[in-house]
Coordinates of C-alpha atoms and ligand atoms in Angstrom, one line a residue:
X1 CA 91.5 59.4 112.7
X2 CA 94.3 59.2 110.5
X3 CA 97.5 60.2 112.7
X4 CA 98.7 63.4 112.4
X5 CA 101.9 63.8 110.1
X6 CA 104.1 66.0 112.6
X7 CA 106.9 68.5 110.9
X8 CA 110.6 66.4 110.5
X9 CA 112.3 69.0 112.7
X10 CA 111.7 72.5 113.7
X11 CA 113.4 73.7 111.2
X12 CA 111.2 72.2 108.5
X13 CA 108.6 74.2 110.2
X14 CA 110.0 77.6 110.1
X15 CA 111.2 77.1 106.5
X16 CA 107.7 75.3 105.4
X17 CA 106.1 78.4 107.4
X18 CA 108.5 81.0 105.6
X19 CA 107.3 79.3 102.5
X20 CA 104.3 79.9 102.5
X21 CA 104.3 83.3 103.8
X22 CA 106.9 84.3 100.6
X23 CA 105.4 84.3 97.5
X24 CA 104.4 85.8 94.7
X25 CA 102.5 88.0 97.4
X26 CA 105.9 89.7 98.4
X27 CA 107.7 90.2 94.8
X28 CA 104.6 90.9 92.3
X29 CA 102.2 92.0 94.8
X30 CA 103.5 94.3 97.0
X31 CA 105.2 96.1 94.9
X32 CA 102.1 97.0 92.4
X33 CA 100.2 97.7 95.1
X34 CA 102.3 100.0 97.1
X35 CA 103.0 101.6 93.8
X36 CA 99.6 102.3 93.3
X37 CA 98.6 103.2 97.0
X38 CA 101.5 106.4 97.2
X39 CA 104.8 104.1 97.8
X40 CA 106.5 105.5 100.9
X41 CA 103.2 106.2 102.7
X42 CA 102.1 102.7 101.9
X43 CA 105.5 101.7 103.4
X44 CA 104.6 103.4 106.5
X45 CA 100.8 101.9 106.7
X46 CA 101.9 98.2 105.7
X47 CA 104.8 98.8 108.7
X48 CA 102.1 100.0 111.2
X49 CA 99.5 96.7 110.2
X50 CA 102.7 93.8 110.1
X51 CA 103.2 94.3 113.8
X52 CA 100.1 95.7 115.0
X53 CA 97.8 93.1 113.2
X54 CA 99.3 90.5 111.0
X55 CA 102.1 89.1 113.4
X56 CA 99.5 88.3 116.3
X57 CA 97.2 87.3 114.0
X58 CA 99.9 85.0 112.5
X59 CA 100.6 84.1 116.1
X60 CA 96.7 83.4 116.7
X61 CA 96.6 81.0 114.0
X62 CA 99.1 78.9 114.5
X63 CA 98.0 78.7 117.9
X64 CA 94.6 77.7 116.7
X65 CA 95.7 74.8 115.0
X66 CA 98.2 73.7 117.5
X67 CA 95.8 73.8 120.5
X68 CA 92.8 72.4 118.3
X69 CA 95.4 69.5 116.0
X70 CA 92.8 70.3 113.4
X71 CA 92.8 72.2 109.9
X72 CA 90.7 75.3 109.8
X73 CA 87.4 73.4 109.6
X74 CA 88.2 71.1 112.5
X75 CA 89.3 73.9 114.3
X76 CA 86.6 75.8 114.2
X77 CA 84.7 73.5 115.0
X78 CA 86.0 72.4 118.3
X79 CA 85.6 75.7 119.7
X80 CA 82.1 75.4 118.5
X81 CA 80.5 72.9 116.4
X82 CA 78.2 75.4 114.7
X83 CA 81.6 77.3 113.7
X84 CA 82.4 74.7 111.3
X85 CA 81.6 76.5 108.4
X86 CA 83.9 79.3 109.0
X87 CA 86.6 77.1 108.7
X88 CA 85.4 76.3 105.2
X89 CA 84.4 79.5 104.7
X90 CA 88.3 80.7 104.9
X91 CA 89.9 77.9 102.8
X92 CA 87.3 78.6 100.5
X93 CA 88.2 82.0 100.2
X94 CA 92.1 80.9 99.8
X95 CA 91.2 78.6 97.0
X96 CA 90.0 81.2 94.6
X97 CA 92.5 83.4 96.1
X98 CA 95.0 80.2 95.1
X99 CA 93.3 79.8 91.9
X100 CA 94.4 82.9 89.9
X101 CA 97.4 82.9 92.1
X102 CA 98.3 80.1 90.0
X103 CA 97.2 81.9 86.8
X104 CA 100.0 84.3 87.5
X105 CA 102.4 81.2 88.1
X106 CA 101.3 80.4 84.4
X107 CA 103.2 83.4 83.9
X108 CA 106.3 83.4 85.4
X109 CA 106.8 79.9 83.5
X110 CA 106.3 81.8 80.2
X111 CA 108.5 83.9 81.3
X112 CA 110.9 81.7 81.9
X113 CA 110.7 80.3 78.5
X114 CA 110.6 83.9 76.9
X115 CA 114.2 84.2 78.7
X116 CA 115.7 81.9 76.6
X117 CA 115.6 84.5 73.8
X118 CA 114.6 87.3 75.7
X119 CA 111.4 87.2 73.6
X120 CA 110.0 90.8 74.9
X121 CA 112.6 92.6 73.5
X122 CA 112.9 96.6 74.0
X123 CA 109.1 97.0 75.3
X124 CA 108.1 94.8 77.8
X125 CA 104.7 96.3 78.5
X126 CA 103.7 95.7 74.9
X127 CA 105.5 92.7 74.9
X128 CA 103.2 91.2 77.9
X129 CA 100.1 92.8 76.9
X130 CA 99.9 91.9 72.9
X131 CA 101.6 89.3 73.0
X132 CA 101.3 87.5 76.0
X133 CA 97.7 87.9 77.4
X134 CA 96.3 89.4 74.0
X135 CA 94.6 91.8 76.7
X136 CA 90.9 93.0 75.7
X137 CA 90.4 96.8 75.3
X138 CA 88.2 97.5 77.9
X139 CA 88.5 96.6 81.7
X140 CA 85.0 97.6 82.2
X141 CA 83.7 94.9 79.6
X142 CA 85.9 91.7 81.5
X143 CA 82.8 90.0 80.0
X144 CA 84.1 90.1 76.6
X145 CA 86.7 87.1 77.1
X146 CA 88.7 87.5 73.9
X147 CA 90.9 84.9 72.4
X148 CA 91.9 81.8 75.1
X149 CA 95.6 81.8 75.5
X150 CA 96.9 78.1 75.0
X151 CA 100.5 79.2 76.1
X152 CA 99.1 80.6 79.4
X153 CA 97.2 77.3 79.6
X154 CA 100.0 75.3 79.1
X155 CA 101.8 76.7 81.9
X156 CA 98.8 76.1 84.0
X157 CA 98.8 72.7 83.7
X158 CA 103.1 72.8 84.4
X159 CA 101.8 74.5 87.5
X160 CA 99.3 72.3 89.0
X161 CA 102.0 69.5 88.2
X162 CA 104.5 70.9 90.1
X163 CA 102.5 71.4 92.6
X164 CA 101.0 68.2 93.1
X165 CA 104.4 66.8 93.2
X166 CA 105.6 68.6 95.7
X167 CA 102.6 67.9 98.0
X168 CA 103.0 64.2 97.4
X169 CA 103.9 63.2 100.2
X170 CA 103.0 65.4 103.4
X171 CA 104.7 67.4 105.3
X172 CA 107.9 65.1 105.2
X173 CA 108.4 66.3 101.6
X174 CA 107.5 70.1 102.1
X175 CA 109.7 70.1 104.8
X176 CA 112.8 69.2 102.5
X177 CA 112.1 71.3 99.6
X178 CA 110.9 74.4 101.2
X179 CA 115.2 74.6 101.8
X180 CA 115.5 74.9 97.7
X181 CA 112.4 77.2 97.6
X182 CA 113.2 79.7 100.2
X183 CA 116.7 80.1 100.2
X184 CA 118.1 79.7 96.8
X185 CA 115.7 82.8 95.3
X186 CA 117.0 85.2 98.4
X187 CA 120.6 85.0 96.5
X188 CA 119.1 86.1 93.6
X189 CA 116.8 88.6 94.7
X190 CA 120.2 90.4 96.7
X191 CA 122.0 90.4 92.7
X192 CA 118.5 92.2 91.4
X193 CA 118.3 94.4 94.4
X194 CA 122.3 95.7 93.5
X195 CA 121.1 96.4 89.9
X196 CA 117.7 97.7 90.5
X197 CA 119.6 100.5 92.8
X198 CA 122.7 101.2 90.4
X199 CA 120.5 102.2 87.5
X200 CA 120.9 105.6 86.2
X201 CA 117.7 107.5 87.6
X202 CA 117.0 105.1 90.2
X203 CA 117.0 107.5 92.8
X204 CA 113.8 108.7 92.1
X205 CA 112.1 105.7 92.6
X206 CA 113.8 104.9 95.2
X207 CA 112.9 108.4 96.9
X208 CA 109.3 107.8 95.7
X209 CA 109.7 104.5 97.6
X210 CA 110.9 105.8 101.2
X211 CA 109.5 109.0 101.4
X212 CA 106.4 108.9 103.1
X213 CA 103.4 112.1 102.1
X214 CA 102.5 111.6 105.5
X215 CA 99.5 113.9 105.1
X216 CA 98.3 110.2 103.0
X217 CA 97.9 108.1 105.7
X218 CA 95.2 110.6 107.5
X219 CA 93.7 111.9 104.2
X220 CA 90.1 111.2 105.2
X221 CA 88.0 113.1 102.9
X222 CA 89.8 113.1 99.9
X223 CA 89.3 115.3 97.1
X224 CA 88.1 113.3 93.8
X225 CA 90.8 111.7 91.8
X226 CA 93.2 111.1 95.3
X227 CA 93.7 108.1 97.6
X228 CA 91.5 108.3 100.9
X229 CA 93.1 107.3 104.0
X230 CA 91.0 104.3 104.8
X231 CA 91.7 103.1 101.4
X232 CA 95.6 103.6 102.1
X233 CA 95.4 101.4 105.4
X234 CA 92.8 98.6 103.7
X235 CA 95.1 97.8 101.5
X236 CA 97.8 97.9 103.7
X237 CA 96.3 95.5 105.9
X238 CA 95.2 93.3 103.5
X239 CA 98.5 92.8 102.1
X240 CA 99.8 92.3 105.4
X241 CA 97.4 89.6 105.7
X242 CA 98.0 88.5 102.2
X243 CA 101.8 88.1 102.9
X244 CA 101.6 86.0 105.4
X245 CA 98.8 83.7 104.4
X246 CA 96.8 84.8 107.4
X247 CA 93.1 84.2 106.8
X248 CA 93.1 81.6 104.3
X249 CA 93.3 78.7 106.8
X250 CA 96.9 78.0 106.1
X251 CA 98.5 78.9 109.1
X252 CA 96.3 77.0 111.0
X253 CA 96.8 73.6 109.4
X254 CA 100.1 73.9 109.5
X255 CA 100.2 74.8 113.2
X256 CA 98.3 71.8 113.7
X257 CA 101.4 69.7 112.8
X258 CA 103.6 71.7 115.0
X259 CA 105.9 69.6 117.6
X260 CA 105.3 70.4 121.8
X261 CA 108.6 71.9 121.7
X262 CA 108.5 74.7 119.3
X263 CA 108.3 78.1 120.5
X264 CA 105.5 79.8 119.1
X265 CA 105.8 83.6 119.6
X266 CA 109.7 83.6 118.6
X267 CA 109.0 81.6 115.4
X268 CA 105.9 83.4 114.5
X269 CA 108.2 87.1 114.8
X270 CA 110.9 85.6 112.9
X271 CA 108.4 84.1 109.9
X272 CA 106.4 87.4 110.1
X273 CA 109.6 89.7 109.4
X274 CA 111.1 87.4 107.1
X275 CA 108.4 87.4 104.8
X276 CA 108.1 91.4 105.5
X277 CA 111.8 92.0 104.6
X278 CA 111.4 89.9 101.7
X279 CA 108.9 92.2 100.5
X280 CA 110.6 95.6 101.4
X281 CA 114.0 94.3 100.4
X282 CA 112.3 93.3 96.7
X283 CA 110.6 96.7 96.4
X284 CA 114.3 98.2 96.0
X285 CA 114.5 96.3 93.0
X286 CA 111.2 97.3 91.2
X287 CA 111.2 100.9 92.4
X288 CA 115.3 101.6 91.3
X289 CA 114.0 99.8 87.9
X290 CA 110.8 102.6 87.7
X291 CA 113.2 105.3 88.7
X292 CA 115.0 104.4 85.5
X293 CA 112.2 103.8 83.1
X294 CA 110.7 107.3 84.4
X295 CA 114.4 108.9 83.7
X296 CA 114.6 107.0 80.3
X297 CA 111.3 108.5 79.4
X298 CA 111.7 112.0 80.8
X299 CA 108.0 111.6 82.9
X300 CA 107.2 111.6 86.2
X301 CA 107.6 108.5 88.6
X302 CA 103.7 108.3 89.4
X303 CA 103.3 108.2 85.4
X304 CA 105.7 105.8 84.4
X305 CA 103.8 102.6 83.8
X306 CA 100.4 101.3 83.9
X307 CA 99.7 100.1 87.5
X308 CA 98.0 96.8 88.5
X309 CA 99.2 92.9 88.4
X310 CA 100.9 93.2 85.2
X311 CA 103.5 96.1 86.6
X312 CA 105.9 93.7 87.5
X313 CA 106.1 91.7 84.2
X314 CA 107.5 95.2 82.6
X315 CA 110.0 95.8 85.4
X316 CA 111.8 92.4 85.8
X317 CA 112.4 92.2 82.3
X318 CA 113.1 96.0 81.8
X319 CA 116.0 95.3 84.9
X320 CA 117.3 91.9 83.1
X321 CA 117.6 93.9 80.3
X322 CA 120.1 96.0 81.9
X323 CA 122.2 92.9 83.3
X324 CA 124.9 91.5 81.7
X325 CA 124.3 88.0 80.1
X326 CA 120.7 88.6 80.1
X327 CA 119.2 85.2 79.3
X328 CA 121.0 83.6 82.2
X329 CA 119.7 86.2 85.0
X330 CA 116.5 86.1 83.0
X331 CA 115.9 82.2 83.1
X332 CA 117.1 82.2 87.0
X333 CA 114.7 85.0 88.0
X334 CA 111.8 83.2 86.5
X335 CA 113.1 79.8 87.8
X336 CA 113.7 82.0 91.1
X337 CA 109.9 83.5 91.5
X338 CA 108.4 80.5 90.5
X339 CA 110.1 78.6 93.5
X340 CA 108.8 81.2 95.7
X341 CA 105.2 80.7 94.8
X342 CA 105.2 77.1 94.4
X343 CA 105.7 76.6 98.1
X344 CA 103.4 79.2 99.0
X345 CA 100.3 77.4 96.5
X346 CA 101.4 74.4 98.5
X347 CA 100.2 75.2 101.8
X348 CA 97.3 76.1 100.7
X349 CA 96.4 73.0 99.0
X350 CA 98.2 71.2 102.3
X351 CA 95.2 73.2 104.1
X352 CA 92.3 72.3 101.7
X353 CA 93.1 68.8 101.7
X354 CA 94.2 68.3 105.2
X355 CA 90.7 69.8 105.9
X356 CA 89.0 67.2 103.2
X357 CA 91.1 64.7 105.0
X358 CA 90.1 65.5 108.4
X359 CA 86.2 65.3 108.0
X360 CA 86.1 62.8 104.8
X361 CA 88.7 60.5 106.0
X362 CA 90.1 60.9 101.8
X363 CA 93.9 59.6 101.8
X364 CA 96.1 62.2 101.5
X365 CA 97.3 61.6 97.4
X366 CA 93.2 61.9 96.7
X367 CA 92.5 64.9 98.4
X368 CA 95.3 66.4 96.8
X369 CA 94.8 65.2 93.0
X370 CA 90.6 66.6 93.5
X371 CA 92.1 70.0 94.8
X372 CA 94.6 70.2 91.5
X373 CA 92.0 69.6 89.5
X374 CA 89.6 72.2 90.8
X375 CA 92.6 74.5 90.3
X376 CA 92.9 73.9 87.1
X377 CA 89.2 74.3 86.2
X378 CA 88.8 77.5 88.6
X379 CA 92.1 78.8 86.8
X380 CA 90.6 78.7 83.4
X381 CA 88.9 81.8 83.7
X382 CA 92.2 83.7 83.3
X383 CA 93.6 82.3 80.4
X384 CA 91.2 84.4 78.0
X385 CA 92.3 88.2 76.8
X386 CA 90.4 88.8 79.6
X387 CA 91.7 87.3 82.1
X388 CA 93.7 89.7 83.4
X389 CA 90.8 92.0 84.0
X390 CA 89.2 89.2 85.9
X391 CA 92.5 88.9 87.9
X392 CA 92.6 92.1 89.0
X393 CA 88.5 92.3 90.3
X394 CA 88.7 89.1 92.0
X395 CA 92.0 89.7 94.0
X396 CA 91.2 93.3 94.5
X397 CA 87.8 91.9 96.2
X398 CA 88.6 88.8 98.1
X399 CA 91.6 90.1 99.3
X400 CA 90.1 93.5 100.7
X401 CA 86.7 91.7 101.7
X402 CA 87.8 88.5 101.7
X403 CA 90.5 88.2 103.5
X404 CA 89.2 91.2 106.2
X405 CA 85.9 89.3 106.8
X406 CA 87.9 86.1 107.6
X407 CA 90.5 87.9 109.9
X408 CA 87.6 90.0 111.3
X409 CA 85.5 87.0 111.9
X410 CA 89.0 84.8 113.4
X411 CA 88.6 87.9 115.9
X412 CA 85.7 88.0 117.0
X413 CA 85.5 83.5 117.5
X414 CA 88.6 83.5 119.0
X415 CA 88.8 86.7 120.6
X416 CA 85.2 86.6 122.3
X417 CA 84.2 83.1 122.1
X418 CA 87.5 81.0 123.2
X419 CA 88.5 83.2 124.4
X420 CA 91.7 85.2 124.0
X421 CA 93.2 85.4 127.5
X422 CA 92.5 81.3 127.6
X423 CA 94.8 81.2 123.9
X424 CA 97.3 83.6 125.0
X425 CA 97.8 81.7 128.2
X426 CA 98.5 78.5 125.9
X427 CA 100.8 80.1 123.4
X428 CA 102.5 81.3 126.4
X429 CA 103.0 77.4 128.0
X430 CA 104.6 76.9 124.6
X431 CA 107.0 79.8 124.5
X432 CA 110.2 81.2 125.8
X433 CA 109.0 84.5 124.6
X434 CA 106.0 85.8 126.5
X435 CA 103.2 87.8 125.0
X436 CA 100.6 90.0 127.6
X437 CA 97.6 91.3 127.7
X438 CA 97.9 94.0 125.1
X439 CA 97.8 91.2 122.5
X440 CA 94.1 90.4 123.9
X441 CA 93.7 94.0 123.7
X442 CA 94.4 93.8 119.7
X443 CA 92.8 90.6 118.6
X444 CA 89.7 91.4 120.3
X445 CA 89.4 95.6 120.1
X446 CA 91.8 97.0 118.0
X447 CA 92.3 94.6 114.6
X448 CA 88.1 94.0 114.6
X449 CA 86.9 98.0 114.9
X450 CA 90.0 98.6 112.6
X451 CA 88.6 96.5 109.8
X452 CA 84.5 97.2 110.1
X453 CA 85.6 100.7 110.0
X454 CA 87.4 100.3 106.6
X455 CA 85.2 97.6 105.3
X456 CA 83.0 100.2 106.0
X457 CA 83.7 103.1 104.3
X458 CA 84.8 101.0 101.3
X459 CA 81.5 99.8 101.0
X460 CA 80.1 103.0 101.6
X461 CA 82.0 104.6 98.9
X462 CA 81.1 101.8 96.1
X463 CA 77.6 102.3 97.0
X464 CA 77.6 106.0 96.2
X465 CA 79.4 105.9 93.2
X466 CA 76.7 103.2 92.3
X467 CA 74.4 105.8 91.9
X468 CA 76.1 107.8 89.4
X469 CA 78.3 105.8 87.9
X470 CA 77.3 102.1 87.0
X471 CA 81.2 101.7 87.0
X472 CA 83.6 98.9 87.4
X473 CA 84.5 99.1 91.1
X474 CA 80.7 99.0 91.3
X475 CA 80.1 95.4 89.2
X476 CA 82.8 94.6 91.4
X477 CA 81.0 95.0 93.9
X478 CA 78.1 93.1 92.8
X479 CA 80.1 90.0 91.4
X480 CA 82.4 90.2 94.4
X481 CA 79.5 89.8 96.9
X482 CA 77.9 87.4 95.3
X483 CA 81.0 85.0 94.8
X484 CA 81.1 85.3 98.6
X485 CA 77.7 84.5 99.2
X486 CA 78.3 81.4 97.4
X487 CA 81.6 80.3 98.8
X488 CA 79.6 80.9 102.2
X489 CA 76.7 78.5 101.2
X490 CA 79.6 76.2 99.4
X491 CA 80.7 76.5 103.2
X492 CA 77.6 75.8 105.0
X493 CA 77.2 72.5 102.8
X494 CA 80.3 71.1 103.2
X495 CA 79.8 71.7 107.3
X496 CA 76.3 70.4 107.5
X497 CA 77.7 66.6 105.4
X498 CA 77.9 64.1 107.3
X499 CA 81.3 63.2 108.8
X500 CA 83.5 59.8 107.4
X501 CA 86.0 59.7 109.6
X502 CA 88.0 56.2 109.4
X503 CA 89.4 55.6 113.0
Ligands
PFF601 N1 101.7 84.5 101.3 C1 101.5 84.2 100.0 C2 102.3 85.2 99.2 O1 102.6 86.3 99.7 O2 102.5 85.0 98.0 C3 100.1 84.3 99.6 C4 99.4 83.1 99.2 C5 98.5 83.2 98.1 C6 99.6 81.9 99.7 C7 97.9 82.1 97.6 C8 99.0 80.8 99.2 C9 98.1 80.9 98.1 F1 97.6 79.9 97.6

């Protein structure tokens, strides 16, 4: 087998790492969804699931592919060769989760061309929905495509470019410009922070923002219309999971290029509140900006805008509005949160063709150019008035199921099968920081009977409302389900072909 490409310096690690955990997830993610899931008391919840679940999952994976000096696949498989598929089975998952993650990167590179003339003008919202995605009417008809949106194609293609170039060559490359990608935007997002806060009215965001309803996080039976507790901590968990690029095989190929040296609990706790500061620190930017637009308009916080993936394209511009020489902070924000997905889009093409690599024996530049190209294709579905309707099922589905099923099943494999006293002893050979039994405890107890409960009652839920209501959340269900079924035969397949390994 091809020898393993091993990180320049531990540094590179941590940064590539950091990288990959900071993205889009942490700047237009997190703050839509914690918008929509009751702000403070989503605060609280994502809290509780970064260091109960995602940091030793985090920890878990990289210590998967360190011990294994596999991808996911390989990984797997070495634990047990009928496991293979679960490997897959995850990278698969973080390929369509990659695919309209790179939809939205078509975005932020209109954006930045928008800036130039600050092309959305007084309303942003009508600005990004008219003219932008020329958004269909009716979420429960995504069917209806509407018109296809060269622009947003356009930027697709810029996208998958950039991307490919960065991946050129290996780790050696990610390594150097994971230090443009991670650090420069963190300048920027400090100046956005300031403003976001100094607005007039931005204290009520910002109160909506840290003050936890507590009574949300234990609201089991909620009355119709309001956010159940197990919905709360789903999607808390899942963002936790999301944020770090836990479950989509990332962490896991990357961990398979880690040094002997490299201390694996301290580096994990430093990505894993990195990335989570990143987030939290962001969110003072977007709520100070709502508390504004809510005082502008004289309505309530909760009512301000329309939640969901587009929130964020109103509130940026709505704050670079408000900044002096608005083209400039306009251009270096776009520039700013395109950087930070790019590197996080990288790893997860890094995994998917380290994993074609490692069974096909592909050279690196061919793996990488099929996987670009799938992206593009996958991608195309967004680009229609549509799109955005798409967007929203998909991620709300892979990520909640997806992503849960993959960290549930990385639980129960590695927890059960490997198992997790055997793993913890070998992350703790490779660390000055010492973890104990309670992480066993976690991976194998807690995080598992955590998510089949909330997997669950989501399901649960969907299937009643089936029955009255033919609705949305319920083709979701439907579409969602069966684009898993078929990334697990995809999975199955692609284990069960034959092996080409050069040596
Ligand atoms: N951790 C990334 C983020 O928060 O933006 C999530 C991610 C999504 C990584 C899609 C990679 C990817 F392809």
């Amino acid at each position: 087998m091809a020898e393993r490409d091993i990180w320049g310096n531990r540094t590179a690690f941590v940064l590539a790492s950091i990288g990959s955990a900071i993205g889009l997830g942490n700047l237009w993610r997190f703050p839509y969804v914690c918008y929509e899931f009751g702000g403070g008391a989503f605060l609280v919840a994502y809290i509780v699931c970064l260091v109960s679940a995602g940091i030793p999952l985090l920890m878990l994976e990289f210590a998967l592919g360190k011990q294994t000096a596999q991808a996911a696949p390989g990984a797997f498989a070495k634990i047990d060769k009928r496991l293979e598929w679960f490997g897959w089975f995850a990278v698969g998952i973080g390929f369509v989760i990659c695919s309209y993650y790179s939809a939205i990167m078509s975005y932020c590179v209109n954006y930045f061309y928008y800036s130039f003339t600050l092309a959305w003008g007084d309303d942003p919202a009508e600005f990004f929905n008219r003219h932008v995605l020329d958004k269909t009417g009716d979420p429960e008809q995504p069917w209806a495509l509407g018109s296809f949106r060269w622009q947003l194609f356009f930027g697709l293609l810029l996208t998958w470019s950039l991307i490919l170039a960065c991946v050129w060559k290996g780790t050696k490359t990610v390594g150097k410009v994971v230090w443009v990608t991670v650090l420069g935007p963190w300048a920027l997002l400090i100046l956005f922070v300031i403003r976001g806060v100094t607005l007039e009215g931005a204290a009520d965001g910002l109160s909506y923002y840290v003050t936890p309803r507590w009574s949300m996080l234990w609201n089991f039976s909620p009355a119709p219309g309001e956010i159940g507790a197990h919905e709360l901590w789903l999607a808390a968990i899942s963002q936790v999971f999301f944020s770090l690029t836990v479950g989509f095989g990332v962490m896991i190929a990357y961990g398979s290029f880690l040094d002997d040296e490299t201390c694996i609990v301290k580096n994990t706790w430093i990505i894993g509140l990195g990335d989570a500061l990143t987030a939290i620190v962001g969110g003072f930017a977007v709520f100070g900006a709502l508390g504004h637009k809510a005082h502008a308009d004289g309505v309530p916080i909760t009512e301000v805008v329309e939640s969901g993936p587009g929130l964020t394209f109103v509130t940026y511009p709505e704050i670079i509005n408000g900044l002096p020489l608005p083209h400039l902070f306009g251009i270096l924000f776009f520039v700013m949160l395109s950087l930070l997905a790019i590197d996080s889009a990288f790893s997860l093409v890094e995994a998917l063709s380290s994993s074609v690599r490692d069974k096909f024996g592909f050279t690196h530049r061919q793996a990488n150019v099929a996987v670009s190209l799938a992206g593009v294709i996958f991608g195309l579905p967004y680009m229609f008035g549509s799109g955005i309707h798409w967007l929203d099922i998909v991620d709300h589905f892979m990520n909640f199921c997806g992503l849960s099923i993959v960290v549930l099943g990385t639980c129960l494999i590695v927890g059960w099968h490997f198992p997790a006293s055997r793993m913890r002893h070998f992350i703790n050979q490779r660390s000055d920081g010492k973890i104990d039994i309670w992480w066993d405890i976690r991976i194998q107890l807690i995080v598992p009977a955590a998510i089949l409960y909330m997997l669950g009652f989501e399901v649960y839920v969907r299937l009643e409302n089936a029955y009255g209501d033919f609705g949305l959340r319920s083709q979701e269900l439907v579409f969602g389900w069966g684009m898993l079924l078929l990334i697990f035969f995809a999975s199955v397949v692609l284990s069960l072909a034959r092996p080409n390994l050069r040596s």
